Coordinates of C-alpha atoms and ligand atoms in Angstrom, one line a residue:
M1 CA 48.6 -2.4 38.9
I2 CA 45.5 -0.3 38.3
A3 CA 42.2 -2.1 38.9
M4 CA 39.8 -2.2 36.0
P5 CA 36.4 -0.6 36.8
P6 CA 33.5 -3.2 37.0
I7 CA 31.6 -3.4 33.8
N8 CA 28.2 -3.3 35.5
N9 CA 27.4 -1.0 38.3
A10 CA 26.9 -3.3 41.3
N11 CA 23.6 -1.6 42.2
E12 CA 22.1 -2.2 38.7
T13 CA 20.5 -5.5 38.0
V14 CA 21.5 -7.2 34.8
G15 CA 18.5 -7.3 32.4
S16 CA 17.3 -10.8 31.6
A17 CA 16.2 -11.7 28.1
D18 CA 12.7 -12.2 29.5
S19 CA 12.6 -8.7 31.0
I20 CA 14.0 -7.1 27.8
F21 CA 11.6 -9.1 25.6
N22 CA 8.6 -8.0 27.7
K23 CA 8.9 -4.8 25.7
F24 CA 8.8 -6.7 22.4
K25 CA 6.3 -5.2 20.0
E26 CA 5.4 -5.6 16.3
H27 CA 5.0 -2.5 14.2
S28 CA 2.9 -2.0 11.2
I29 CA 4.3 -0.6 8.0
S30 CA 2.2 2.6 8.6
E31 CA 3.8 3.0 12.0
F32 CA 7.2 2.6 10.4
F33 CA 6.5 5.3 7.8
K34 CA 4.9 7.6 10.4
K35 CA 8.4 7.6 12.0
N36 CA 10.3 7.7 8.7
K37 CA 8.2 10.1 6.6
Q38 CA 11.3 11.4 4.9
M39 CA 11.6 8.0 3.2
L40 CA 8.3 8.8 1.4
G41 CA 9.6 12.2 0.2
Y42 CA 8.3 14.3 3.1
S43 CA 11.5 16.1 4.0
G44 CA 11.5 19.9 3.9
L45 CA 8.4 22.1 3.5
A46 CA 8.7 22.7 -0.3
H47 CA 9.7 19.1 -1.1
S48 CA 6.7 17.7 0.9
M49 CA 4.3 19.9 -1.0
V50 CA 5.6 18.6 -4.4
T51 CA 5.5 15.0 -3.1
I52 CA 1.7 15.3 -2.4
V53 CA 0.9 16.7 -5.8
H54 CA 3.3 14.2 -7.5
E55 CA 1.7 11.2 -5.8
Y56 CA -1.9 12.2 -6.8
V57 CA -1.1 13.4 -10.3
T58 CA 0.9 10.3 -11.2
N59 CA -2.0 8.1 -9.9
S60 CA -4.5 10.1 -12.0
L61 CA -2.4 9.7 -15.1
D62 CA -1.9 5.9 -14.5
A63 CA -5.6 5.4 -13.9
C64 CA -6.7 7.3 -17.0
E65 CA -4.2 5.5 -19.2
E66 CA -5.3 2.1 -17.7
A67 CA -9.0 3.0 -18.5
G68 CA -8.2 4.5 -21.9
I69 CA -9.3 8.0 -21.0
L70 CA -7.7 11.2 -22.1
P71 CA -6.6 12.7 -18.7
E72 CA -8.1 16.0 -17.4
I73 CA -6.6 16.9 -14.0
T74 CA -7.3 19.9 -11.9
V75 CA -4.9 20.7 -9.0
S76 CA -5.9 23.5 -6.6
I77 CA -3.9 24.8 -3.6
K78 CA -5.1 27.2 -1.0
D79 CA -3.0 28.7 1.9
A80 CA -4.5 27.6 5.2
G81 CA -1.9 29.4 7.4
E82 CA 1.0 28.3 9.4
N83 CA 2.6 26.1 6.7
K84 CA -0.8 24.4 6.2
Y85 CA -2.4 24.2 2.7
W86 CA -5.7 22.8 1.4
I87 CA -4.9 20.7 -1.7
S88 CA -7.4 19.2 -4.1
I89 CA -6.7 17.0 -7.1
E90 CA -9.5 15.9 -9.4
D91 CA -9.3 13.7 -12.4
N92 CA -11.7 12.2 -15.0
G93 CA -10.3 8.7 -14.6
P94 CA -12.3 5.5 -13.9
G95 CA -12.8 6.3 -10.2
I96 CA -12.3 3.8 -7.4
P97 CA -15.1 1.3 -6.4
K98 CA -16.5 1.9 -2.9
K99 CA -15.4 -1.4 -1.6
Y100 CA -11.7 -0.7 -2.5
I101 CA -11.5 2.9 -1.5
G102 CA -10.1 2.2 2.0
K103 CA -7.5 -0.3 0.8
A104 CA -6.5 1.9 -2.2
L105 CA -6.0 5.2 -0.5
A106 CA -5.6 4.4 3.2
T107 CA -3.6 1.2 3.4
I108 CA 0.1 1.3 2.8
L109 CA 1.4 -1.3 0.3
A110 CA -1.9 -2.0 -1.4
G111 CA -2.8 -1.2 -5.0
T112 CA -3.4 -2.5 -8.4
K113 CA 0.1 -2.1 -9.8
F114 CA 2.2 -4.3 -7.5
N115 CA 4.1 -7.0 -9.3
S116 CA 2.5 -6.0 -12.6
Y117 CA 5.0 -6.2 -15.4
K118 CA 4.0 -3.2 -17.3
Q119 CA 5.2 0.3 -17.6
Q120 CA 3.4 2.5 -15.1
R121 CA 4.3 5.5 -12.9
G122 CA 3.3 3.9 -9.7
Q123 CA 4.6 0.5 -8.6
Q124 CA 4.6 0.0 -4.9
G125 CA 1.1 0.8 -3.5
I126 CA 2.5 3.4 -1.1
G127 CA 2.1 6.9 -2.6
A128 CA -1.6 7.9 -2.0
A129 CA -1.8 6.1 1.3
G130 CA 1.4 7.9 2.3
C131 CA -0.5 11.2 1.6
T132 CA -3.4 10.1 3.8
L133 CA -1.0 9.3 6.6
F134 CA 0.9 12.6 6.2
S135 CA -2.4 14.6 6.3
S136 CA -3.4 12.9 9.6
M137 CA 0.1 13.2 11.1
T138 CA 0.3 17.0 10.4
T139 CA -3.2 18.2 10.9
G140 CA -5.1 15.3 12.7
K141 CA -7.7 15.4 9.9
P142 CA -8.8 12.8 7.4
I143 CA -8.7 13.4 3.7
H144 CA -12.0 13.8 1.8
I145 CA -12.8 11.7 -1.3
E146 CA -15.4 11.9 -4.0
S147 CA -15.4 9.0 -6.4
T148 CA -17.6 8.2 -9.4
T149 CA -17.3 4.9 -11.3
L150 CA -19.6 3.7 -14.0
N151 CA -21.7 2.1 -11.3
E152 CA -21.7 4.4 -8.2
S153 CA -21.0 7.8 -7.0
Y154 CA -20.0 8.5 -3.4
A155 CA -18.1 10.7 -1.0
C156 CA -16.3 9.7 2.2
D157 CA -13.5 10.7 4.6
L158 CA -10.4 8.5 5.0
S159 CA -7.6 8.1 7.5
I160 CA -5.3 5.2 8.5
N161 CA -5.2 3.3 11.7
T162 CA -1.4 3.2 11.9
I163 CA -1.4 0.5 14.7
D164 CA -2.4 -2.2 12.1
N165 CA -2.2 -0.3 8.8
T166 CA -6.0 -0.5 8.2
P167 CA -8.3 2.1 6.7
V168 CA -10.7 4.2 8.7
V169 CA -13.6 5.1 6.4
S170 CA -16.2 7.6 7.7
N171 CA -19.1 9.9 6.6
M172 CA -19.9 7.6 3.6
S173 CA -22.7 9.1 1.5
D174 CA -24.0 8.8 -2.1
I175 CA -23.6 11.9 -4.3
N176 CA -24.7 13.0 -7.7
H177 CA -21.9 13.4 -10.2
S178 CA -21.8 13.2 -13.9
G179 CA -18.9 11.5 -15.6
T180 CA -16.4 9.2 -13.9
G181 CA -13.4 10.3 -11.8
L182 CA -11.7 10.7 -8.5
K183 CA -11.4 13.9 -6.4
V184 CA -9.1 13.9 -3.3
E185 CA -8.9 16.9 -1.1
G186 CA -7.4 17.5 2.3
V187 CA -5.5 19.9 4.5
F188 CA -1.8 19.1 4.9
G189 CA 0.7 20.6 7.4
E190 CA 4.4 21.1 7.4
I191 CA 4.4 22.1 3.7
K192 CA 5.1 25.3 1.8
Y193 CA 4.2 26.5 -1.7
E194 CA 7.1 27.8 -3.7
R195 CA 7.6 28.8 -7.3
G196 CA 10.9 28.0 -8.9
D197 CA 12.5 25.0 -10.5
R198 CA 11.5 22.6 -7.7
G199 CA 8.0 23.8 -7.1
V200 CA 4.5 22.6 -8.0
Y201 CA 4.1 24.9 -11.0
E202 CA 7.3 23.6 -12.6
Y203 CA 6.4 20.0 -11.7
L204 CA 3.0 20.3 -13.4
K205 CA 4.4 22.1 -16.4
R206 CA 7.1 19.4 -17.0
T207 CA 4.5 16.7 -16.4
A208 CA 2.2 18.2 -19.0
L209 CA 5.1 18.6 -21.5
V210 CA 6.1 14.9 -21.4
N211 CA 2.5 13.8 -21.3
P212 CA 1.1 15.8 -24.2
H213 CA -2.2 13.8 -24.2
C214 CA -3.1 15.2 -20.8
Q215 CA -4.7 18.5 -19.8
I216 CA -3.8 20.0 -16.4
A217 CA -5.4 23.0 -14.8
F218 CA -3.7 24.5 -11.8
I219 CA -5.1 27.1 -9.4
D220 CA -2.2 28.3 -7.2
P221 CA -2.6 29.8 -3.7
E222 CA -2.9 33.3 -5.2
S223 CA -6.0 32.0 -7.1
E224 CA -4.1 32.4 -10.4
K225 CA -5.3 29.8 -12.9
Y226 CA -2.9 28.1 -15.4
I227 CA -3.9 25.6 -18.0
F228 CA -1.4 23.3 -19.5
T229 CA -3.3 22.4 -22.6
R230 CA -3.4 19.0 -24.3
S231 CA -1.4 19.0 -27.6
I232 CA -2.2 15.4 -28.7
N233 CA -5.7 14.1 -28.8
A234 CA -4.8 10.4 -29.1
I235 CA -4.7 8.2 -26.0
P236 CA -1.3 6.6 -25.8
K237 CA -1.2 2.9 -26.6
K238 CA -1.8 1.0 -23.3
P239 CA 1.5 -0.3 -22.1
K240 CA 1.7 -4.0 -22.8
E241 CA 1.9 -6.3 -19.8
V242 CA 4.9 -8.6 -20.3
K243 CA 6.2 -11.7 -18.5
P244 CA 9.4 -11.3 -16.5
H245 CA 12.7 -12.4 -18.0
P246 CA 14.5 -15.2 -16.1
L247 CA 17.6 -13.0 -15.7
G248 CA 15.6 -10.3 -14.0
L249 CA 14.3 -12.6 -11.2
S250 CA 15.3 -12.9 -7.6
I251 CA 14.9 -16.1 -5.5
N252 CA 11.9 -14.6 -3.8
D253 CA 10.3 -13.8 -7.2
I254 CA 10.5 -17.5 -8.1
I255 CA 9.0 -18.6 -4.8
E256 CA 6.1 -16.1 -5.1
F257 CA 5.3 -17.0 -8.8
S258 CA 5.5 -20.8 -8.0
Q259 CA 3.1 -20.5 -5.1
V260 CA 0.3 -19.1 -7.3
S261 CA 1.0 -21.2 -10.3
Q262 CA -1.6 -23.7 -11.5
E263 CA 0.9 -25.7 -13.6
K264 CA 1.6 -29.3 -12.8
K265 CA 5.3 -29.3 -13.5
I266 CA 8.2 -26.9 -12.9
S267 CA 9.1 -27.1 -16.6
T268 CA 5.7 -25.8 -17.8
F269 CA 5.6 -23.3 -14.9
L270 CA 8.8 -21.8 -16.2
Q271 CA 7.7 -21.7 -19.8
N272 CA 4.3 -20.1 -19.0
S273 CA 5.3 -17.7 -16.3
F274 CA 8.4 -16.2 -17.8
T275 CA 9.4 -14.8 -21.2
R276 CA 12.0 -16.5 -23.5
V277 CA 11.7 -19.9 -21.8
S278 CA 11.1 -22.5 -24.6
P279 CA 11.2 -26.3 -24.4
K280 CA 14.7 -26.1 -25.7
K281 CA 15.7 -23.8 -22.9
I282 CA 14.2 -26.3 -20.4
E283 CA 16.5 -29.0 -21.9
E284 CA 19.5 -26.7 -21.5
L285 CA 18.5 -25.9 -17.9
R286 CA 18.1 -29.6 -17.1
K287 CA 21.8 -30.1 -18.0
V288 CA 23.0 -27.3 -15.6
C289 CA 20.5 -27.5 -12.8
N290 CA 20.1 -30.5 -10.5
I291 CA 16.4 -30.2 -9.7
D292 CA 13.4 -32.3 -10.7
F293 CA 11.7 -30.3 -13.5
D294 CA 8.7 -32.7 -13.4
K295 CA 7.7 -32.0 -9.8
P296 CA 4.9 -29.4 -9.1
P297 CA 6.0 -25.8 -8.8
S298 CA 4.3 -25.6 -5.4
E299 CA 7.2 -27.8 -4.1
I300 CA 9.9 -25.3 -5.1
N301 CA 11.7 -24.4 -1.9
W302 CA 14.3 -21.7 -1.3
D303 CA 17.3 -24.0 -2.3
D304 CA 15.5 -25.0 -5.5
A305 CA 14.8 -21.4 -6.4
E306 CA 18.4 -20.5 -5.7
M307 CA 19.6 -23.3 -8.0
L308 CA 17.3 -22.2 -10.7
I309 CA 18.5 -18.6 -10.5
N310 CA 22.1 -19.8 -10.7
A311 CA 21.2 -22.1 -13.7
F312 CA 19.6 -19.1 -15.5
K313 CA 23.0 -17.4 -15.4
K314 CA 24.8 -20.3 -16.9
I315 CA 22.9 -20.5 -20.2
D316 CA 22.4 -17.9 -23.0
W317 CA 19.1 -16.1 -23.3
I318 CA 17.5 -13.9 -26.0
A319 CA 17.1 -10.4 -24.6
P320 CA 13.7 -9.5 -23.2
D321 CA 11.1 -8.0 -25.5
A322 CA 11.2 -4.2 -25.1
S323 CA 8.0 -3.5 -27.1
S324 CA 6.2 -2.9 -23.8
L325 CA 8.1 0.3 -23.2
S326 CA 6.5 3.6 -23.8
I327 CA 9.1 6.2 -24.5
L328 CA 8.8 10.0 -25.2
G329 CA 10.3 9.9 -28.7
K330 CA 12.7 12.4 -30.2
S331 CA 10.2 14.9 -31.4
Q332 CA 8.4 15.1 -28.0
I333 CA 11.8 15.6 -26.3
K334 CA 12.5 18.5 -28.6
T335 CA 9.1 20.0 -27.9
T336 CA 9.6 19.6 -24.2
V337 CA 13.1 21.2 -24.2
L338 CA 12.0 24.0 -26.5
N339 CA 9.1 24.8 -24.3
I340 CA 11.1 24.9 -21.1
L341 CA 14.3 26.4 -22.3
N342 CA 13.9 27.9 -25.8
P343 CA 17.5 27.1 -26.6
E344 CA 19.7 28.0 -29.5
Y345 CA 20.4 24.3 -30.3
I346 CA 19.3 20.9 -29.1
S347 CA 20.8 17.5 -29.8
V348 CA 18.6 14.5 -29.0
T349 CA 19.2 10.8 -28.7
E350 CA 17.0 7.8 -28.4
R351 CA 19.0 4.7 -27.5
K352 CA 18.2 1.1 -28.3
P353 CA 16.6 -1.0 -25.5
K354 CA 19.1 -2.4 -22.9
V355 CA 18.6 -4.6 -19.8
F356 CA 19.6 -4.2 -16.2
Y357 CA 19.8 -6.8 -13.4
G358 CA 20.3 -9.0 -16.5
G359 CA 16.7 -9.2 -17.5
I360 CA 14.7 -5.9 -17.1
P361 CA 14.5 -3.9 -20.3
F362 CA 14.9 -0.1 -20.3
I363 CA 15.4 2.7 -22.8
I364 CA 17.3 5.9 -22.2
E365 CA 16.5 9.1 -24.2
S366 CA 18.4 12.2 -23.7
A367 CA 18.9 15.8 -24.9
I368 CA 21.5 18.5 -24.5
A369 CA 20.5 22.1 -25.1
I370 CA 22.7 25.2 -25.4
G371 CA 21.8 28.9 -25.3
G372 CA 18.4 30.5 -24.7
N373 CA 17.4 29.8 -21.1
A374 CA 19.6 26.7 -20.9
G375 CA 22.0 26.4 -17.9
K376 CA 21.5 27.9 -14.6
K377 CA 23.4 31.1 -13.7
T378 CA 25.4 31.0 -10.4
E379 CA 26.0 34.1 -8.3
D380 CA 29.5 34.4 -9.9
N381 CA 27.9 34.5 -13.3
D382 CA 29.1 31.0 -14.1
Y383 CA 26.7 28.2 -14.8
T384 CA 25.6 25.1 -13.0
S385 CA 24.5 22.3 -15.3
N386 CA 20.8 22.2 -15.3
I387 CA 19.8 18.5 -15.4
M388 CA 16.1 17.7 -16.1
R389 CA 15.5 14.1 -14.9
F390 CA 12.5 12.0 -15.9
A391 CA 11.5 8.4 -15.1
N392 CA 8.6 6.9 -17.0
K393 CA 7.5 10.4 -18.0
V394 CA 7.5 11.7 -14.4
P395 CA 9.7 14.6 -13.5
L396 CA 12.2 13.9 -10.7
L397 CA 12.9 17.2 -8.9
F398 CA 14.6 16.1 -5.7
D399 CA 17.5 13.9 -4.5
A400 CA 19.6 14.6 -7.6
G401 CA 22.8 13.7 -5.7
S402 CA 22.0 10.0 -5.5
C403 CA 20.5 9.6 -9.0
A404 CA 22.1 7.5 -11.7
I405 CA 21.4 10.4 -14.1
T406 CA 23.6 12.8 -12.1
E407 CA 26.3 10.2 -11.8
A408 CA 26.3 9.6 -15.5
V409 CA 26.6 13.4 -16.2
K410 CA 29.7 13.4 -14.0
K411 CA 31.2 10.5 -15.9
V412 CA 31.2 12.2 -19.3
S413 CA 34.4 13.9 -20.4
W414 CA 32.7 17.0 -21.5
K415 CA 36.1 18.7 -22.4
R416 CA 36.4 16.2 -25.3
Y417 CA 33.4 17.8 -26.8
D418 CA 34.4 21.4 -26.1
I419 CA 31.5 21.6 -23.6
D420 CA 32.1 23.3 -20.2
L421 CA 29.1 22.8 -18.0
E422 CA 30.3 25.6 -15.7
K423 CA 31.1 28.2 -18.4
Q424 CA 28.4 27.6 -21.0
P425 CA 24.6 27.8 -20.8
V426 CA 23.9 24.1 -21.2
S427 CA 21.0 22.0 -20.0
I428 CA 20.6 18.2 -20.0
M429 CA 17.5 16.2 -20.2
V430 CA 17.3 12.4 -19.6
N431 CA 14.2 10.1 -19.5
M432 CA 14.4 6.5 -18.4
S433 CA 11.6 4.2 -19.4
S434 CA 11.1 0.7 -17.9
I435 CA 8.5 -1.6 -16.5
Y436 CA 10.4 -1.3 -13.3
I437 CA 12.4 1.8 -12.3
P438 CA 14.9 0.9 -9.6
Y439 CA 14.4 4.0 -7.5
S440 CA 16.9 4.7 -4.7
G441 CA 14.1 5.2 -2.1
V442 CA 10.4 4.8 -1.7
G443 CA 10.0 8.5 -2.3
K444 CA 10.8 7.7 -6.0
E445 CA 12.9 10.9 -6.6
S446 CA 16.1 9.3 -7.9
I447 CA 17.2 6.3 -9.9
Q448 CA 19.5 3.8 -8.3
Q449 CA 23.1 4.0 -9.5
D450 CA 23.2 0.6 -11.1
Q451 CA 26.3 0.3 -13.3
S452 CA 24.5 -0.8 -16.5
I453 CA 22.0 2.1 -16.1
V454 CA 24.7 4.7 -15.4
N455 CA 26.7 3.5 -18.4
E456 CA 23.7 3.6 -20.8
I457 CA 22.8 7.2 -19.7
K458 CA 26.5 8.1 -20.2
F459 CA 26.5 6.7 -23.7
A460 CA 23.3 8.6 -24.5
L461 CA 24.8 11.8 -23.3
M462 CA 28.0 11.1 -25.3
D463 CA 25.8 10.7 -28.5
C464 CA 24.2 14.1 -27.8
A465 CA 27.6 15.7 -26.9
R466 CA 29.1 14.5 -30.2
E467 CA 26.3 16.1 -32.2
M468 CA 26.6 19.3 -30.1
H469 CA 30.3 19.3 -30.6
H470 CA 29.8 19.3 -34.3
Y471 CA 27.4 22.2 -34.1
L472 CA 29.8 24.2 -31.9
K473 CA 32.7 23.6 -34.2
N474 CA 30.7 24.7 -37.2
K475 CA 29.5 27.7 -35.3
E476 CA 33.0 28.7 -34.4
R477 CA 34.2 28.1 -38.0
D478 CA 31.3 30.3 -39.3
K479 CA 32.2 33.0 -36.9
I480 CA 35.8 33.1 -38.1
E481 CA 34.8 33.1 -41.7
M482 CA 32.3 35.8 -41.0
S483 CA 34.8 38.0 -39.3
K484 CA 37.3 37.5 -42.3
Y485 CA 34.5 38.3 -44.7
K486 CA 33.5 41.5 -42.8
S487 CA 37.1 42.7 -42.8
I488 CA 37.6 42.3 -46.5
I489 CA 34.1 43.4 -47.8
K490 CA 34.8 46.8 -46.2
Y491 CA 37.5 47.5 -48.9
V492 CA 35.4 46.4 -51.9
D493 CA 33.8 49.8 -52.4
H494 CA 37.1 51.7 -52.3
L495 CA 38.9 49.1 -54.4
S496 CA 36.1 49.1 -57.1
S497 CA 36.5 52.9 -57.5
D498 CA 40.3 52.6 -57.8
L499 CA 40.1 49.7 -60.3
A500 CA 37.4 51.5 -62.4
F501 CA 39.7 54.5 -62.6
I502 CA 42.8 52.4 -63.6
T503 CA 41.0 50.1 -66.0
D504 CA 38.4 52.5 -67.3
M505 CA 35.8 49.8 -66.7
D506 CA 32.3 50.2 -65.1
R507 CA 32.6 50.7 -61.3
G508 CA 29.3 49.0 -60.5
M509 CA 30.2 45.9 -62.5
I510 CA 33.6 45.7 -60.8
K511 CA 32.0 46.1 -57.3
E512 CA 29.4 43.4 -58.0
K513 CA 32.0 40.9 -59.2
L514 CA 34.4 41.7 -56.4
S515 CA 31.5 41.3 -53.8
T516 CA 30.5 38.0 -55.3
L517 CA 34.1 36.8 -55.3
V518 CA 34.5 37.6 -51.6
E519 CA 31.1 36.2 -50.6
S520 CA 31.6 32.9 -52.5
H521 CA 35.0 32.5 -50.9
Y522 CA 33.9 33.1 -47.3
I523 CA 30.3 32.5 -46.8
K524 CA 27.0 32.2 -48.6
K525 CA 24.7 35.2 -48.7
K526 CA 21.9 33.4 -46.8
D527 CA 24.2 32.6 -44.0
I528 CA 25.4 36.2 -43.8
E529 CA 21.8 37.4 -43.3
E530 CA 21.1 34.7 -40.7
T531 CA 24.3 35.3 -38.7
D532 CA 23.7 39.1 -38.8
S533 CA 20.3 38.6 -37.2
G534 CA 21.9 36.5 -34.4
E535 CA 20.9 33.1 -35.7
S536 CA 22.8 30.3 -37.3
G537 CA 21.9 27.8 -40.0
E538 CA 21.6 24.8 -37.7
Q539 CA 19.1 26.0 -35.2
V540 CA 16.2 24.1 -33.8
I541 CA 12.9 24.7 -35.4
Ligands
ATP1 N1 -6.8 8.7 -9.2 C1 -7.0 7.4 -9.1 N2 -8.0 6.7 -9.9 C2 -8.1 5.4 -9.8 N3 -7.4 4.6 -9.0 C3 -6.5 5.2 -8.2 C4 -6.3 6.6 -8.2 N4 -5.3 6.8 -7.3 C5 -5.0 5.6 -6.7 N5 -5.7 4.6 -7.3 C6 -5.6 3.2 -6.9 O1 -5.0 3.1 -5.6 C7 -3.9 2.3 -5.6 C8 -2.9 2.8 -4.6 O2 -2.3 4.0 -5.0 P1 -0.9 4.4 -4.4 O3 -0.5 5.7 -4.9 O4 -0.9 4.2 -2.9 O5 0.1 3.3 -5.0 P2 0.6 3.0 -6.5 O6 0.3 4.1 -7.4 O7 0.0 1.6 -6.8 O8 2.1 2.9 -6.3 P3 3.2 4.0 -5.8 O9 3.3 3.8 -4.3 O10 4.4 3.6 -6.5 O11 2.7 5.3 -6.2 C9 -3.4 2.3 -7.0 O12 -2.6 1.2 -7.3 C10 -4.7 2.4 -7.8 O13 -5.2 1.1 -7.9

């Protein structure tokens, strides 16, 4: 029999729990992201560059909309050598009060949008602080801030103490500045400026197109200045803050809401904290949930909250109110796609509001474009489908593989609509609007593949594909008719002369009648002219 080797080397002492736990340490959230910066979108030089611009620009747009200001944003980038760049983003928003600046831009998981049930681009309180962290990590330098609110105007430098996720504010001074706004500038390392579909220029262009009320100036590293001008002078209606729907809640949500509630009874707490909970619903809940609805909400424990969540699923609810959603609208989608792709034809759909997780409303809008600059050519001269993804009017340029939009595109049977994404120049655009976008990661580059979201995007694409199919079929039919017309019209001249000779009638009159006959049979004159000039009757305008 062969002896088994000893599991532990006799010379090594076995570690006791005490000796192992001597090394026990707590880490702050900043420490965590310092080690996992890819989770914030800092993976790859070009991607990291866009992440920085994206975080600051979305914040500027949110802040301006919140304050009812038409956004004017200036983005400047200068090459600082060795994959380092100086980046500055300035807006005309409300600014940030001095006493909040450290928390807002140099504390991870702090902000004004957390748990706010209203459609905004930011939602977690991570983005800007993540940029501050990334700047310190890659250059050892703080970022510089200039902020002007209605009451004060100051400048300071900011970095994060990652040990305990606290802000380090230095060089605070008062400045003179007219108008309100925030300017953030800093040097960032491990980034690279690139043009192309996934670069800063394209990101800003697409942002401006889906936010026509904003004006964005961009000075690139070559000192080239681009202005994406405002095309609508009206400030969009402020997104309405709504109460959460019972079916969209988790156990933890109930606990959190109950702890801050001033209500005396669980029944009134439910009615006043959540939407669609009426006294009648409370009666229905009483029948299916074995908790005391008259005790104070502060006494709700985990088991009670779990019982409530289960009870919510047992009764029927009216769907949540979707009036809080701010969508792009069909005409804005057309303008956006026209501007980016200048296609031959666009089909656009705006779907009705739906819910995911049972209670969070969302709306999907989509477009399919063909021809022009639609589709992306591959090296073999085929096409790869060019999918433009947006969430709450923010372009998503990275992590396409894990996105619900990409998944939905894969699920459509394109053949049914005579569309071949690899052989035809086709582009797809999808925008999801919701008070809460379930992103796949904190970097907010792709939407989680929740089944109800994937299905809804698929249905939107099928609506567009159906219309596109109709257009393609008509186009094919027109082409055949045109070719028949062209083959017959060639003989009209000759035939008119022969008929005039045989019948002794006027040749001109015969030619005109014959031409009219052929034209009316095959195609209208207007269509002939348009098709000859390479256009068809159903083009986008
Ligand atoms: N340009 C700005 N003007 C005014 N306030 C701002 C500006 N940028 C950031 N803030 C404030 O700082 C807070 C933190 O911003 P941060 O980007 O870290 O998180 P967020 O936008 O709330 O969420 P997310 O992590 O999803 O982007 C914001 O909630 C907002 O209150």
